[in-house]
Coordinates of C-alpha atoms and ligand atoms in Angstrom, one line a residue:
M29 CA -108.9 -33.9 -21.3
V30 CA -112.3 -34.4 -19.8
V31 CA -112.4 -38.0 -18.5
G32 CA -115.1 -38.0 -15.8
A33 CA -114.9 -41.5 -14.2
A34 CA -112.5 -42.7 -16.8
A35 CA -109.0 -43.8 -16.0
R36 CA -105.9 -43.9 -18.2
V37 CA -104.7 -47.5 -18.5
A38 CA -102.2 -49.4 -20.5
I39 CA -103.4 -52.8 -21.8
G40 CA -101.5 -55.0 -24.2
G41 CA -99.2 -52.1 -25.0
C42 CA -102.0 -49.8 -25.9
R43 CA -102.7 -46.7 -23.9
R44 CA -106.3 -45.8 -23.8
L45 CA -109.0 -44.1 -21.8
V46 CA -111.6 -46.4 -20.5
S47 CA -114.2 -46.2 -17.8
S48 CA -113.5 -48.8 -15.1
H49 CA -116.6 -50.8 -15.9
A50 CA -115.7 -51.1 -19.5
S51 CA -112.0 -52.0 -18.9
L52 CA -112.5 -55.8 -19.0
L53 CA -114.3 -55.7 -22.3
V54 CA -111.8 -53.3 -23.7
S55 CA -108.8 -55.3 -22.7
S56 CA -109.5 -58.2 -25.1
Q57 CA -110.7 -56.0 -27.9
C58 CA -107.6 -53.8 -27.5
R59 CA -105.2 -56.6 -27.7
Q60 CA -106.9 -57.9 -30.8
M61 CA -106.7 -54.5 -32.4
S62 CA -103.1 -54.1 -31.6
M63 CA -102.1 -57.4 -33.1
D64 CA -103.9 -56.6 -36.4
A65 CA -102.4 -53.2 -36.6
R66 CA -98.9 -54.5 -35.8
S67 CA -99.0 -57.2 -38.4
V68 CA -100.2 -54.7 -41.0
S69 CA -97.4 -52.3 -40.2
E70 CA -94.8 -55.0 -40.4
K71 CA -96.1 -56.1 -43.8
L72 CA -96.1 -52.5 -45.0
R73 CA -92.5 -52.0 -43.8
S74 CA -91.3 -55.1 -45.7
S75 CA -93.1 -54.0 -48.9
G76 CA -91.1 -50.7 -48.8
L77 CA -94.2 -48.6 -48.6
L78 CA -93.8 -47.5 -45.0
R79 CA -91.5 -44.6 -45.5
T80 CA -90.4 -42.3 -42.7
Q81 CA -88.1 -39.8 -44.5
G82 CA -89.0 -36.7 -46.5
L83 CA -88.6 -36.7 -50.3
I84 CA -86.4 -33.9 -51.6
G85 CA -85.0 -33.8 -55.1
G86 CA -85.8 -37.5 -55.6
K87 CA -83.9 -38.6 -52.5
W88 CA -85.3 -39.9 -49.2
I89 CA -83.9 -37.6 -46.5
D90 CA -83.9 -37.4 -42.7
S91 CA -84.6 -34.0 -41.1
Y92 CA -81.3 -32.1 -41.0
D93 CA -81.3 -32.0 -37.2
K94 CA -82.4 -35.7 -37.1
T95 CA -85.5 -34.9 -35.1
T96 CA -88.7 -36.9 -35.6
I97 CA -92.4 -36.9 -35.0
K98 CA -94.4 -39.8 -33.9
V99 CA -97.3 -41.1 -36.0
T100 CA -99.9 -42.9 -34.0
N101 CA -102.8 -45.2 -34.6
P102 CA -105.9 -43.3 -33.4
A103 CA -107.7 -46.6 -32.7
T104 CA -105.1 -47.9 -30.3
G105 CA -102.7 -45.1 -29.4
E106 CA -99.8 -47.2 -30.6
I107 CA -96.9 -45.5 -32.3
I108 CA -96.7 -46.6 -35.9
A109 CA -93.6 -44.8 -37.0
D110 CA -91.2 -41.9 -36.3
V111 CA -91.0 -39.6 -39.3
A112 CA -88.6 -36.8 -40.1
R113 CA -89.5 -33.5 -38.5
M114 CA -88.6 -31.0 -41.1
G115 CA -88.6 -27.2 -41.1
V116 CA -87.4 -24.2 -43.0
K117 CA -84.1 -25.5 -44.3
E118 CA -85.5 -28.7 -45.7
T119 CA -88.5 -26.8 -47.2
N120 CA -86.2 -24.3 -48.9
D121 CA -84.2 -27.2 -50.4
A122 CA -87.4 -28.8 -51.6
I123 CA -88.5 -25.5 -53.2
A124 CA -85.1 -25.2 -54.9
S125 CA -85.4 -28.7 -56.3
S126 CA -88.9 -28.1 -57.6
Y127 CA -87.7 -24.8 -59.1
E128 CA -84.9 -26.6 -60.8
A129 CA -87.1 -29.4 -62.1
F130 CA -89.7 -27.1 -63.5
P131 CA -88.2 -26.2 -66.9
S132 CA -87.6 -29.8 -67.9
W133 CA -90.9 -31.1 -66.6
S134 CA -93.0 -28.3 -68.1
R135 CA -91.3 -28.7 -71.4
L136 CA -92.2 -32.3 -71.8
T137 CA -95.2 -32.8 -74.1
A138 CA -98.5 -33.3 -72.4
G139 CA -98.5 -36.8 -73.8
E140 CA -95.2 -37.6 -72.0
R141 CA -96.4 -36.2 -68.7
S142 CA -99.7 -38.1 -69.2
K143 CA -97.9 -41.4 -69.5
V144 CA -96.0 -40.9 -66.2
L145 CA -99.3 -40.0 -64.4
R146 CA -101.0 -43.0 -65.9
R147 CA -98.2 -45.2 -64.6
W148 CA -98.6 -43.6 -61.2
Y149 CA -102.4 -44.3 -61.3
D150 CA -101.8 -48.0 -62.2
L151 CA -99.3 -48.3 -59.3
L152 CA -101.7 -46.7 -56.8
L153 CA -104.4 -49.1 -57.9
A154 CA -102.0 -52.1 -57.8
H155 CA -101.2 -51.2 -54.2
K156 CA -104.8 -50.4 -53.3
E157 CA -104.9 -52.8 -50.3
E158 CA -101.6 -51.6 -48.8
L159 CA -102.4 -47.9 -49.2
G160 CA -105.8 -48.6 -47.7
Q161 CA -104.2 -50.3 -44.7
L162 CA -101.9 -47.4 -44.3
I163 CA -104.8 -45.0 -44.2
T164 CA -106.7 -47.1 -41.6
L165 CA -103.5 -47.4 -39.6
E166 CA -102.8 -43.7 -39.3
Q167 CA -106.2 -42.2 -39.8
G168 CA -108.6 -44.7 -38.3
K169 CA -111.3 -45.0 -41.0
P170 CA -112.7 -48.5 -41.7
L171 CA -110.5 -50.5 -44.1
K172 CA -113.3 -50.7 -46.7
E173 CA -113.7 -46.9 -46.7
A174 CA -110.0 -46.5 -46.8
I175 CA -109.6 -48.7 -49.8
G176 CA -112.5 -46.7 -51.3
E177 CA -110.4 -43.5 -50.7
V178 CA -107.5 -45.1 -52.6
A179 CA -109.7 -45.7 -55.6
Y180 CA -111.1 -42.1 -55.3
G181 CA -107.7 -40.6 -54.8
A182 CA -106.2 -42.5 -57.7
S183 CA -109.1 -41.4 -60.0
F184 CA -107.7 -37.8 -59.9
I185 CA -104.4 -39.0 -61.3
E186 CA -106.1 -41.0 -64.0
Y187 CA -108.4 -38.0 -64.8
Y188 CA -105.6 -35.5 -65.0
A189 CA -103.4 -37.9 -67.0
E190 CA -106.2 -37.7 -69.6
E191 CA -106.9 -34.0 -69.1
A192 CA -103.2 -33.1 -69.6
K193 CA -103.7 -33.4 -73.4
R194 CA -106.7 -31.0 -73.3
V195 CA -105.1 -27.8 -72.1
Y196 CA -106.3 -25.8 -75.1
G197 CA -105.6 -22.1 -75.7
D198 CA -107.5 -19.8 -78.1
I199 CA -107.1 -17.9 -81.3
I200 CA -109.0 -14.7 -81.1
P201 CA -110.3 -12.9 -84.3
P202 CA -107.9 -10.0 -84.4
N203 CA -108.8 -6.3 -83.9
M204 CA -106.4 -5.3 -86.8
S205 CA -105.9 -7.1 -90.1
D206 CA -102.1 -7.4 -89.7
R207 CA -102.3 -9.0 -86.3
R208 CA -102.9 -12.4 -84.9
L209 CA -104.1 -12.8 -81.3
L210 CA -103.3 -16.0 -79.4
V211 CA -104.0 -17.2 -75.9
L212 CA -101.7 -19.7 -74.4
K213 CA -102.2 -21.6 -71.1
Q214 CA -99.0 -22.3 -69.2
P215 CA -98.2 -23.9 -65.9
V216 CA -97.9 -21.4 -63.0
G217 CA -94.6 -22.9 -61.8
V218 CA -93.7 -24.3 -58.3
V219 CA -96.8 -25.2 -56.2
G220 CA -96.9 -25.6 -52.5
A221 CA -99.7 -28.0 -51.5
I222 CA -100.7 -28.3 -47.8
T223 CA -103.1 -31.1 -47.0
P224 CA -105.2 -32.3 -44.0
W225 CA -105.5 -35.7 -42.2
N226 CA -109.0 -36.7 -43.1
F227 CA -108.3 -38.0 -46.6
P228 CA -104.5 -38.7 -46.4
L229 CA -104.3 -39.7 -50.0
A230 CA -107.2 -38.1 -51.9
M231 CA -106.5 -34.5 -50.8
I232 CA -103.0 -34.9 -52.2
T233 CA -103.8 -36.5 -55.5
R234 CA -106.5 -33.9 -56.1
K235 CA -103.9 -31.2 -56.0
V236 CA -100.8 -33.0 -57.4
G237 CA -102.7 -34.6 -60.3
P238 CA -103.6 -31.4 -62.0
A239 CA -100.4 -29.7 -61.0
L240 CA -98.1 -32.3 -62.6
A241 CA -100.4 -32.7 -65.6
S242 CA -100.2 -29.0 -66.4
G243 CA -96.4 -29.0 -66.1
C244 CA -96.1 -27.5 -62.5
T245 CA -93.7 -29.0 -59.9
V246 CA -94.9 -29.5 -56.4
V247 CA -93.8 -29.4 -52.7
V248 CA -96.4 -31.3 -50.7
K249 CA -96.8 -30.9 -46.9
P250 CA -99.1 -33.6 -45.7
S251 CA -100.6 -33.4 -42.2
E252 CA -98.2 -34.5 -39.5
L253 CA -101.0 -36.8 -38.2
T254 CA -101.1 -38.8 -41.5
P255 CA -97.8 -38.4 -43.4
L256 CA -97.3 -42.1 -44.1
T257 CA -99.9 -42.4 -46.9
A258 CA -98.4 -39.4 -48.6
L259 CA -94.9 -40.8 -48.4
A260 CA -96.1 -44.2 -49.8
A261 CA -97.9 -42.4 -52.7
A262 CA -94.7 -40.4 -53.3
E263 CA -92.6 -43.6 -53.4
L264 CA -95.0 -44.9 -56.1
A265 CA -94.7 -41.7 -58.0
L266 CA -91.0 -42.2 -58.1
Q267 CA -91.5 -45.7 -59.4
A268 CA -93.8 -44.4 -62.0
G269 CA -91.1 -42.1 -63.4
V270 CA -92.0 -38.7 -61.8
P271 CA -88.5 -37.1 -62.1
P272 CA -86.5 -35.9 -59.1
G273 CA -87.7 -32.5 -57.8
A274 CA -91.1 -32.6 -59.7
L275 CA -92.7 -34.0 -56.5
N276 CA -91.2 -33.3 -53.0
V277 CA -92.7 -34.1 -49.7
V278 CA -91.8 -32.4 -46.4
M279 CA -93.5 -32.6 -43.1
G280 CA -92.8 -31.7 -39.5
N281 CA -93.0 -28.1 -38.2
A282 CA -96.2 -26.9 -40.0
P283 CA -95.9 -23.2 -39.4
E284 CA -92.2 -23.2 -40.4
I285 CA -92.9 -25.2 -43.5
G286 CA -95.8 -23.0 -44.3
D287 CA -93.8 -19.8 -43.8
A288 CA -91.0 -21.1 -46.1
L289 CA -93.5 -22.0 -48.8
L290 CA -95.4 -18.7 -48.5
S291 CA -92.4 -16.4 -48.3
S292 CA -90.6 -17.9 -51.3
P293 CA -91.0 -15.9 -54.5
Q294 CA -90.2 -19.1 -56.4
V295 CA -93.4 -20.7 -55.2
R296 CA -96.1 -19.3 -57.5
K297 CA -99.1 -21.1 -56.1
I298 CA -100.4 -22.3 -52.7
T299 CA -103.2 -24.9 -52.6
F300 CA -104.6 -25.7 -49.2
T301 CA -107.2 -28.0 -47.7
G302 CA -107.9 -27.6 -44.0
S303 CA -109.4 -25.4 -41.4
T304 CA -110.8 -21.9 -42.2
A305 CA -108.5 -20.3 -39.6
V306 CA -105.3 -21.7 -41.1
G307 CA -106.6 -21.0 -44.6
K308 CA -107.1 -17.3 -43.8
K309 CA -103.5 -17.1 -42.4
L310 CA -102.1 -18.7 -45.5
M311 CA -104.1 -16.4 -47.8
A312 CA -102.8 -13.3 -45.9
A313 CA -99.2 -14.7 -46.0
A314 CA -99.5 -15.2 -49.8
A315 CA -100.1 -11.5 -50.4
P316 CA -96.5 -10.2 -50.2
T317 CA -95.5 -12.4 -53.1
V318 CA -98.9 -12.3 -54.8
K319 CA -99.3 -16.0 -55.2
K320 CA -102.2 -17.7 -56.9
V321 CA -104.2 -19.3 -54.0
S322 CA -106.8 -22.0 -53.8
L323 CA -108.4 -22.9 -50.5
E324 CA -110.7 -25.6 -49.6
L325 CA -111.8 -24.8 -46.0
G326 CA -114.5 -25.7 -43.5
G327 CA -118.2 -26.2 -44.2
N328 CA -121.4 -26.2 -42.3
A329 CA -123.4 -28.3 -44.6
P330 CA -127.2 -28.4 -44.3
S331 CA -129.1 -31.6 -45.2
I332 CA -132.6 -30.4 -45.8
I333 CA -135.4 -33.0 -45.6
F334 CA -138.7 -31.6 -47.1
D335 CA -142.1 -33.1 -46.3
D336 CA -142.3 -34.4 -49.8
A337 CA -139.1 -36.4 -49.6
D338 CA -138.8 -40.1 -50.0
L339 CA -138.1 -41.1 -46.4
E340 CA -135.9 -44.0 -47.2
V341 CA -133.8 -41.9 -49.6
A342 CA -133.5 -39.1 -47.1
V343 CA -132.4 -41.4 -44.4
K344 CA -129.9 -43.2 -46.6
G345 CA -128.5 -40.0 -48.1
T346 CA -128.2 -38.1 -44.8
L347 CA -126.6 -41.1 -43.1
A348 CA -124.0 -41.2 -45.8
A349 CA -123.5 -37.5 -45.8
K350 CA -123.2 -37.3 -42.0
F351 CA -121.4 -40.4 -40.9
R352 CA -118.8 -41.0 -43.6
N353 CA -115.3 -41.0 -42.0
S354 CA -117.1 -40.7 -38.6
G355 CA -118.3 -37.3 -39.6
Q356 CA -114.8 -36.0 -40.2
T357 CA -115.2 -34.4 -43.7
C358 CA -115.8 -30.8 -44.6
V359 CA -118.8 -31.9 -46.7
C360 CA -120.3 -33.9 -43.9
A361 CA -123.9 -32.9 -43.1
N362 CA -123.5 -30.6 -40.1
R363 CA -127.1 -29.6 -39.6
V364 CA -130.1 -31.8 -40.6
L365 CA -133.0 -29.5 -41.3
V366 CA -136.3 -31.4 -41.2
Q367 CA -139.7 -30.0 -42.2
D368 CA -142.5 -30.1 -39.6
G369 CA -144.6 -32.7 -41.3
I370 CA -141.9 -35.4 -41.6
Y371 CA -139.8 -34.4 -38.5
D372 CA -140.9 -37.2 -36.2
K373 CA -141.0 -39.9 -38.8
F374 CA -137.6 -38.9 -40.0
A375 CA -136.2 -38.7 -36.5
E376 CA -137.3 -42.2 -35.7
A377 CA -136.2 -43.8 -39.0
F378 CA -132.9 -42.0 -39.0
S379 CA -132.1 -42.9 -35.4
E380 CA -132.9 -46.5 -36.2
A381 CA -130.4 -46.4 -39.1
V382 CA -127.7 -44.7 -36.9
Q383 CA -128.2 -47.3 -34.2
K384 CA -127.0 -50.0 -36.7
L385 CA -123.7 -48.3 -37.3
E386 CA -120.8 -50.4 -36.0
V387 CA -118.1 -48.6 -34.0
G388 CA -114.7 -50.2 -33.8
D389 CA -111.2 -50.5 -35.0
G390 CA -111.1 -49.9 -38.8
F391 CA -109.4 -53.3 -39.3
K392 CA -112.2 -55.2 -37.7
E393 CA -114.6 -56.7 -40.2
G394 CA -118.0 -54.9 -40.2
T395 CA -116.8 -51.6 -38.6
T396 CA -118.4 -48.6 -40.2
Q397 CA -117.3 -46.0 -37.7
G398 CA -113.7 -45.6 -36.7
P399 CA -112.2 -43.4 -33.9
L400 CA -111.9 -39.6 -34.1
I401 CA -108.5 -38.4 -35.1
N402 CA -107.3 -37.2 -31.6
D403 CA -108.2 -36.0 -28.2
A404 CA -108.9 -32.4 -29.3
A405 CA -111.4 -33.8 -31.8
I406 CA -113.4 -35.8 -29.2
Q407 CA -113.2 -33.0 -26.7
K408 CA -114.7 -30.6 -29.3
V409 CA -117.6 -33.0 -30.0
E410 CA -118.2 -33.5 -26.3
S411 CA -118.3 -29.8 -25.7
F412 CA -120.7 -29.2 -28.6
V413 CA -123.1 -31.9 -27.3
Q414 CA -122.9 -30.5 -23.7
D415 CA -123.7 -27.0 -25.1
A416 CA -126.7 -28.2 -27.1
V417 CA -128.1 -30.3 -24.2
S418 CA -127.6 -27.4 -21.7
K419 CA -129.7 -25.2 -24.1
G420 CA -132.5 -27.6 -24.4
A421 CA -131.7 -30.1 -27.2
K422 CA -132.5 -33.8 -26.6
I423 CA -130.4 -36.8 -27.3
I424 CA -132.2 -39.5 -29.1
I425 CA -129.3 -41.9 -29.3
G426 CA -125.6 -41.8 -28.4
G427 CA -124.4 -38.5 -26.8
K428 CA -121.2 -39.8 -25.1
R429 CA -117.9 -41.4 -25.6
H430 CA -118.0 -45.1 -26.7
S431 CA -117.2 -47.8 -24.2
L432 CA -114.2 -48.8 -26.5
G433 CA -112.4 -45.8 -25.0
M434 CA -109.7 -43.8 -26.9
T435 CA -111.4 -41.4 -29.2
F436 CA -114.3 -43.6 -30.1
Y437 CA -117.6 -41.6 -29.9
E438 CA -121.1 -43.1 -30.1
P439 CA -123.0 -42.2 -33.3
T440 CA -125.4 -39.6 -32.0
V441 CA -128.7 -38.1 -33.1
I442 CA -129.9 -35.0 -31.2
R443 CA -133.3 -33.4 -31.7
D444 CA -134.7 -29.9 -31.0
V445 CA -131.4 -28.2 -32.0
M446 CA -131.7 -24.5 -32.3
S447 CA -129.7 -21.8 -34.1
N448 CA -128.1 -20.5 -30.9
M449 CA -126.3 -23.8 -30.2
L450 CA -122.6 -24.2 -31.2
M451 CA -123.3 -27.2 -33.4
S452 CA -125.6 -25.1 -35.6
K453 CA -122.9 -22.5 -36.1
E454 CA -119.6 -24.5 -36.3
E455 CA -118.3 -27.7 -37.9
I456 CA -118.8 -30.6 -35.5
F457 CA -116.4 -32.8 -37.3
G458 CA -117.7 -35.9 -35.5
P459 CA -120.5 -38.5 -35.6
V460 CA -123.3 -36.2 -34.2
A461 CA -126.4 -35.4 -36.3
P462 CA -128.4 -32.4 -35.0
L463 CA -132.0 -32.2 -36.1
I464 CA -133.4 -28.7 -36.6
R465 CA -137.1 -28.2 -37.3
F466 CA -138.4 -25.8 -40.0
K467 CA -141.8 -24.9 -41.4
T468 CA -141.5 -23.5 -44.9
E469 CA -139.2 -23.7 -47.9
E470 CA -138.2 -20.1 -47.3
D471 CA -137.3 -20.9 -43.7
A472 CA -135.1 -23.8 -44.8
I473 CA -133.2 -21.6 -47.3
R474 CA -132.8 -18.8 -44.7
I475 CA -131.5 -21.2 -42.0
A476 CA -129.3 -23.0 -44.5
N477 CA -127.7 -19.8 -45.8
D478 CA -127.3 -18.3 -42.3
T479 CA -123.6 -19.2 -42.0
I480 CA -120.3 -17.9 -43.1
A481 CA -119.6 -21.3 -44.8
G482 CA -120.7 -22.4 -48.2
L483 CA -119.2 -25.7 -49.2
A484 CA -121.8 -28.6 -49.5
A485 CA -125.5 -28.7 -49.1
Y486 CA -128.0 -31.6 -49.5
I487 CA -131.7 -31.5 -50.2
F488 CA -134.2 -34.3 -50.2
T489 CA -137.5 -33.8 -52.1
N490 CA -139.5 -35.4 -54.8
S491 CA -140.5 -32.2 -56.4
V492 CA -138.5 -31.3 -59.6
Q493 CA -139.4 -27.7 -59.3
R494 CA -138.3 -27.5 -55.6
S495 CA -135.0 -29.2 -56.5
W496 CA -134.2 -26.5 -59.0
R497 CA -135.5 -23.6 -56.8
V498 CA -133.7 -24.6 -53.7
S499 CA -130.5 -25.6 -55.5
E500 CA -130.3 -22.2 -57.0
A501 CA -131.1 -20.4 -53.8
L502 CA -128.5 -22.2 -51.7
E503 CA -125.3 -20.2 -51.2
Y504 CA -123.1 -23.3 -51.6
G505 CA -120.5 -24.6 -54.0
L506 CA -121.9 -28.1 -54.1
V507 CA -125.5 -29.3 -53.9
G508 CA -126.6 -32.9 -53.7
V509 CA -130.3 -33.5 -54.6
N510 CA -131.5 -36.8 -53.1
E511 CA -127.9 -37.9 -52.9
G512 CA -125.5 -37.8 -49.9
L513 CA -122.2 -38.7 -51.6
I514 CA -121.5 -36.4 -54.5
S515 CA -117.7 -36.0 -54.8
T516 CA -116.2 -37.3 -58.0
E517 CA -113.0 -36.5 -59.9
V518 CA -115.1 -35.5 -62.9
A519 CA -117.1 -32.7 -61.1
P520 CA -115.8 -29.4 -59.7
F521 CA -115.4 -29.4 -55.9
G522 CA -115.1 -26.2 -53.9
G523 CA -116.9 -23.7 -51.7
V524 CA -118.2 -20.2 -51.8
K525 CA -118.2 -17.5 -49.0
Q526 CA -115.6 -18.5 -46.3
S527 CA -115.4 -22.1 -47.4
G528 CA -112.8 -21.2 -49.9
L529 CA -111.6 -20.2 -53.3
G530 CA -111.1 -22.2 -56.5
R531 CA -112.2 -25.7 -57.6
E532 CA -110.6 -29.1 -57.5
G533 CA -111.4 -32.0 -59.8
S534 CA -112.9 -31.8 -63.3
K535 CA -111.7 -29.6 -66.2
Y536 CA -112.1 -26.6 -63.9
G537 CA -109.6 -28.0 -61.5
M538 CA -106.9 -27.7 -64.1
D539 CA -107.3 -23.9 -64.4
E540 CA -106.0 -23.4 -60.9
Y541 CA -102.5 -24.5 -62.1
L542 CA -102.5 -22.5 -65.3
E543 CA -101.7 -19.0 -66.2
I544 CA -103.2 -17.3 -69.3
K545 CA -100.8 -15.7 -71.6
Y546 CA -102.0 -13.4 -74.4
V547 CA -99.6 -13.2 -77.4
C548 CA -100.1 -10.5 -80.1
L549 CA -98.3 -11.2 -83.4
G550 CA -97.9 -8.0 -85.2
D551 CA -96.8 -6.9 -88.6
M552 CA -98.2 -10.0 -90.3
N553 CA -98.7 -8.3 -93.7
R554 CA -95.1 -7.4 -94.2
Q555 CA -93.7 -9.3 -97.3
Ligands
ADP610 P1 -107.3 -29.6 -39.2 O1 -108.0 -28.8 -38.1 O2 -108.2 -30.3 -40.1 O3 -106.1 -30.4 -38.8 P2 -105.5 -27.6 -40.1 O4 -105.9 -26.4 -40.9 O5 -105.0 -27.4 -38.7 O6 -106.8 -28.4 -40.1 O7 -104.5 -28.5 -40.8 C1 -104.5 -28.7 -42.2 C2 -103.1 -28.7 -42.7 O8 -102.5 -27.4 -42.5 C3 -102.1 -29.6 -42.0 O9 -101.2 -30.1 -43.0 C4 -101.4 -28.8 -41.0 O10 -100.2 -29.3 -40.6 C5 -101.3 -27.5 -41.8 N1 -101.0 -26.3 -41.0 C6 -101.5 -26.0 -39.8 N2 -101.1 -24.8 -39.4 C7 -100.3 -24.3 -40.4 C8 -99.5 -23.1 -40.6 N3 -99.5 -22.2 -39.7 N4 -98.8 -23.0 -41.7 C9 -98.9 -24.0 -42.7 N5 -99.6 -25.1 -42.5 C10 -100.3 -25.3 -41.4

């Protein structure tokens, strides 16, 4: 931990890193935050939505060796709950229960599965506030944004409840007159779903929605940093009528759980959202049992501002694309490429807008920027900023830890960023916007594509022709034109190059959970 002049202190039960001059200010804010968070967790506990055990075969279960992991509030450092720390044995039992549940769940009619999913959707929305509070508590994002995530996450369940009834096959004109050729789409079987901490609900529903809709059964492994939202969502799934074993949740020892899911021949598909490094490991480990794999990995999104852009739209769009979730999404703008003619104007207007962002505890009214998830995250951001500054980049605003301490970082804009700096090459995953200057459209496309990643890209221009030209030239799975927030359950989400395989959401997302079977009916002309 790089602390400089900072000291570790405990105030009002909350351990945090504060510089000595900020400690007085922090002490009262910290106490306030702790109280809010504590009353929220007490309410959640009494509502039955604060679950700490894993879900296996429809039963809430401790880890077999009774060990636990602590889930903490990143805004205060306080422990929210101790959850079961599961491993190979629990995962194998979860797989067995999913395998057992598969024949009956997949044999239900699509309409029957649809009704269960619809009930789950209704329950998620009915508990929007509590789930949002849980997300803020364990992940840190502002409550309004967290409640927005619940609506977004639930939308995948609603969408796939509808889409369940539209899994059409085909009848192919036969190649011989006494044959009939049919194509059936069938569920792949047991699915292992491994999800990250940045969207504790939506990353799960985006996988579990189409999996259950298509007739698959699922073992979910949420991030150990944010398991509580996943467990609450699973509790609501049980209440909605998802049968025992159709949805299991295990968390704890990630490599052990991952190994168990990957080595089991009963698990027919792995779906993963997370870092590129772990994704590559999982893909390799899926090879011996030849599993279907979908991966949603890291990005290095460019937000390209052309001279002919509407300045206001470009500032608003890039602000949303960069600073949502304090910059902790894989579609967050990682590099802001700005054309020569608008560079200075954009730098000024954008910095002004960033200055207005409110950093604070997610439960505090008006907060737009919560803490980063943990020490490793803030250390990475610090090291990227130091690297850029040491190579000649200039900080316009921000550039250091926030006086609130903990993992709060000042929303930052840096200009004169070059391609040799770390933040040009790797995901920052924090509230830092690097401005990179370019001259021509060709330059912008070359710089934008000069990365192994290919998830999201954004362009800002008022030219229709340029919108098409650049959208087509960008090697990315998602392109926003004059728009910074583009994810929706009705459109396909996913990357190219090393950002992943497969798509989530939309009708295309369903295909990831289906196998195609060709049936040839012969001897049709026999009387
Ligand atoms: P991030 O850096 O965003 O936390 P990770 O890829 O480390 O991304 O984590 C995403 C998910 O992958 C989490 O649920 C984490 O526990 C899980 N994970 C990490 N390492 C492994 C592993 N070796 N096997 C299986 N899952 C893993």
